[in-house]
Tab-separated table of C-alpha atoms and ligand atoms in Angstrom:
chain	number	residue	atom	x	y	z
A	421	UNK	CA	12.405	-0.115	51.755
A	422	UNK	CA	12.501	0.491	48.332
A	423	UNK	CA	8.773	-0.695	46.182
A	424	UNK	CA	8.174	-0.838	42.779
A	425	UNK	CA	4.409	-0.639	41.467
A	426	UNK	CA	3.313	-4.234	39.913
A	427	UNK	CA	1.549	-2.251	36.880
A	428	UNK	CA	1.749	1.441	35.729
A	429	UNK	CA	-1.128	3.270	34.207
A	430	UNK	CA	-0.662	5.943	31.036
A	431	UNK	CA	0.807	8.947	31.968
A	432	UNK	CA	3.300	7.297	35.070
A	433	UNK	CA	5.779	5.870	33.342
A	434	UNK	CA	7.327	7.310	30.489
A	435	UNK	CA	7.942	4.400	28.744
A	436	UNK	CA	3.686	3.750	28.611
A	437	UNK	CA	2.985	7.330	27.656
A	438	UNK	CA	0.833	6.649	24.257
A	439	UNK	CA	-1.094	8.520	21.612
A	440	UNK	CA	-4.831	8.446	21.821
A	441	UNK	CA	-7.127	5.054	22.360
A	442	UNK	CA	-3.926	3.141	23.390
A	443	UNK	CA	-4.657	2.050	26.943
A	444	UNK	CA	-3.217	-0.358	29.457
A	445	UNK	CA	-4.356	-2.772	31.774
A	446	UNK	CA	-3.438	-3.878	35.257
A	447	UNK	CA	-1.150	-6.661	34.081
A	448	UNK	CA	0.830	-4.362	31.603
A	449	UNK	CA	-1.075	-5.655	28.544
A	450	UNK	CA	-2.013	-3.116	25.340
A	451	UNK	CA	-5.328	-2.622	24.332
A	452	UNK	CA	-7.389	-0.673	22.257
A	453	UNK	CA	-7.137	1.284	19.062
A	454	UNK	CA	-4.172	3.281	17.681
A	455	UNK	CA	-3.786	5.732	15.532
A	456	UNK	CA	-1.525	4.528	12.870
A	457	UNK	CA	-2.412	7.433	10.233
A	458	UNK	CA	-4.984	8.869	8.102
A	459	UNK	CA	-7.719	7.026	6.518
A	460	UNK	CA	-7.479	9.481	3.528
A	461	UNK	CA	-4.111	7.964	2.587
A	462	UNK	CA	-5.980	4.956	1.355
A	463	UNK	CA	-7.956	5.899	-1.487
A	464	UNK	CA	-10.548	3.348	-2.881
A	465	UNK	CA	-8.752	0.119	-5.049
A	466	UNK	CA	-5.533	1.286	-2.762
A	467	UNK	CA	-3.617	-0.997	-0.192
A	468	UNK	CA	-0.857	0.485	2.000
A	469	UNK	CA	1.202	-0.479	4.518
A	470	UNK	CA	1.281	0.381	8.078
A	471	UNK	CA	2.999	-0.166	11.213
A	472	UNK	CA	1.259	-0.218	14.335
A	473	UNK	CA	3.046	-1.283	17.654
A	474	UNK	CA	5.851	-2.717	15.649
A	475	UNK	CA	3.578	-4.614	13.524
A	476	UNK	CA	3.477	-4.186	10.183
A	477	UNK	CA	0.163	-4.538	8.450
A	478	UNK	CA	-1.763	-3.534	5.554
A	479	UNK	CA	-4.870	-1.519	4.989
A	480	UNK	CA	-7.209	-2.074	1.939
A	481	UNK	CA	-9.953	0.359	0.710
A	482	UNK	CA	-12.617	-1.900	-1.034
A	483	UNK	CA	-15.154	0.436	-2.276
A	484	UNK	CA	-14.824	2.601	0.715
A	485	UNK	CA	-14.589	0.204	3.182
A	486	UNK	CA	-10.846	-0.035	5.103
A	487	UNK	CA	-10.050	-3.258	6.118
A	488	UNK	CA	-6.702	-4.044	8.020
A	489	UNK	CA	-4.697	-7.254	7.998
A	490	UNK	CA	-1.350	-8.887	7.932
A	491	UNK	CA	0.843	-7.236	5.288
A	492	UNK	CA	2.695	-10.691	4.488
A	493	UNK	CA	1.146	-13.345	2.346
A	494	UNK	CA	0.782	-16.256	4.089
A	495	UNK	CA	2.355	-18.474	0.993
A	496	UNK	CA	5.762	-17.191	0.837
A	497	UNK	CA	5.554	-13.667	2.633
A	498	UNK	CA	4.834	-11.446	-0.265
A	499	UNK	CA	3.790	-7.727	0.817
A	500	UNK	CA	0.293	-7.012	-0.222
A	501	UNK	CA	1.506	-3.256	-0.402
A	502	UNK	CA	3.750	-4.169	-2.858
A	503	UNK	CA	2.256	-7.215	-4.599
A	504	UNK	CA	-1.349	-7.029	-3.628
A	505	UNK	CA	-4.388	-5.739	-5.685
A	506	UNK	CA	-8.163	-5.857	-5.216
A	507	UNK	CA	-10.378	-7.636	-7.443
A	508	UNK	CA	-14.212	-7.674	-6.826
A	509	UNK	CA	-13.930	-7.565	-3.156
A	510	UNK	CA	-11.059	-9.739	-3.289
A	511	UNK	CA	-7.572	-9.413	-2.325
A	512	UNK	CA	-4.775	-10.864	-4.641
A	513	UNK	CA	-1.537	-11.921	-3.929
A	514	UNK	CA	-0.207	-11.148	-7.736
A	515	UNK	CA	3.257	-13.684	-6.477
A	516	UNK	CA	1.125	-16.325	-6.969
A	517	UNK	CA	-2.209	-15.459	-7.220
A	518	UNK	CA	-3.263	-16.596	-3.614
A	519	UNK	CA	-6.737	-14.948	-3.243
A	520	UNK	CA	-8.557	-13.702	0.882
A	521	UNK	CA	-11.215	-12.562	1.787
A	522	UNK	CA	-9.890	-8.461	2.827
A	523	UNK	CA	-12.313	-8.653	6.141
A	524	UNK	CA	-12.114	-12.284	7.645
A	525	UNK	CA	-8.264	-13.459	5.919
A	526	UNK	CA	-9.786	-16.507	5.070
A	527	UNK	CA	-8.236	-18.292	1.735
A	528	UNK	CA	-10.619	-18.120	-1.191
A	529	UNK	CA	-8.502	-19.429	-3.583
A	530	UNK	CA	-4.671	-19.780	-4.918
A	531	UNK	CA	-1.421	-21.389	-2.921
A	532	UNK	CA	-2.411	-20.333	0.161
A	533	UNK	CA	-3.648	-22.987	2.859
A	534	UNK	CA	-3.330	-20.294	6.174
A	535	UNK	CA	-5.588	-17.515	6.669
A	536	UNK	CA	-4.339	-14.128	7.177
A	537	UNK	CA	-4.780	-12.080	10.591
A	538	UNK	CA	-7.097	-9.666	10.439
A	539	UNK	CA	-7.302	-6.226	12.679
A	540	UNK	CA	-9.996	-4.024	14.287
A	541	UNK	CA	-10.020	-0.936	12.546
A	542	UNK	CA	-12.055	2.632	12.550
A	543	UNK	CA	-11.898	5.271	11.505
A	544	UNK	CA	-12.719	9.012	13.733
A	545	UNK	CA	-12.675	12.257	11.192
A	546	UNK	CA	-9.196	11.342	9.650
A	547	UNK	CA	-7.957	9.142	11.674
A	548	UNK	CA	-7.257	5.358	11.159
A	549	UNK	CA	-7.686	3.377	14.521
A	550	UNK	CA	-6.079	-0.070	14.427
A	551	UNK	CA	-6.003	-2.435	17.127
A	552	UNK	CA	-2.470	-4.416	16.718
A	553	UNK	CA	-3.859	-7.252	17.892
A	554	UNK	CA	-5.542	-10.568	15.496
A	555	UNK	CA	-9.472	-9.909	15.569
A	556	UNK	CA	-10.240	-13.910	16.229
A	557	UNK	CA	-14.280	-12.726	15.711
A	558	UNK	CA	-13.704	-11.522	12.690
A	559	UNK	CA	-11.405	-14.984	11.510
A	560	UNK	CA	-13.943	-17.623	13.113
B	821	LIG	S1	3.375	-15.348	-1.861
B	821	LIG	FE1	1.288	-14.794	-1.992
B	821	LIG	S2	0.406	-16.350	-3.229
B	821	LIG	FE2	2.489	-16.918	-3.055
């Protein structure tokens, strides 16, 4: 009789063979940081985009500090990598001047009613760590 494993740890399957931090848990769920890049690639004032685990988000450098979160406006789905800019600690949606906080994606001013998700991030020597999934304790 033929059996097939309910859940496959890194390194089994090819299809769940990942890059470092990227783990997986007994019911086939992703967790954990990935490395999306290099921190250096955001220099301070800078936003950039990045995808991580299909997701594309955006990283901000406010006075040294990366943040990462949702690349699309929440108004009408402007790209802060495109459209974005940082002003005092803030981060601007220049389509309509929609205004978030970089490190919670609450709204501080503008259009915008919904806050933006927000990611886990760190960073090891050069490397930028996301976790692709929305930090709720850093949103609440
Ligand atoms: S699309 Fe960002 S404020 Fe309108």
């Amino acid at each position: 009789m033929l059996t097939t494993p309910r859940w496959w740890s890194v390194g089994q399957h090819p299809a769940l063979t990942c890059g470092a931090g990227y783990r997986i848990d007994r019911e086939g769920a992703t967790m954990g940081l990935i490395n999306a890049g290099r921190a250096s690639e955001v220099g301070p004032g800078e936003i950039k985009a990045f995808t991580v685990a299909g997701r594309e988000l955006a990283v901000a450098n406010v006075d040294g500090e990366l943040y990462a979160f949702d690349n699309w406006c929440t108004h009408e789905s402007c790209t802060f990598s495109d459209e974005g800019e940082l002003e005092d600690g803030k981060l601007v949606c220049t389509c309509h001047f929609g205004e978030f906080d970089p490190a919670t994606g609450e709204v501080l001013g503008g259009p915008p009613w919904e806050p933006l998700g927000v990611y886990e991030l760190a960073v090891e020597g050069d490397d930028l760590l996301i976790d692709p999934r929305i930090d709720d304790a850093a949103a609440s």
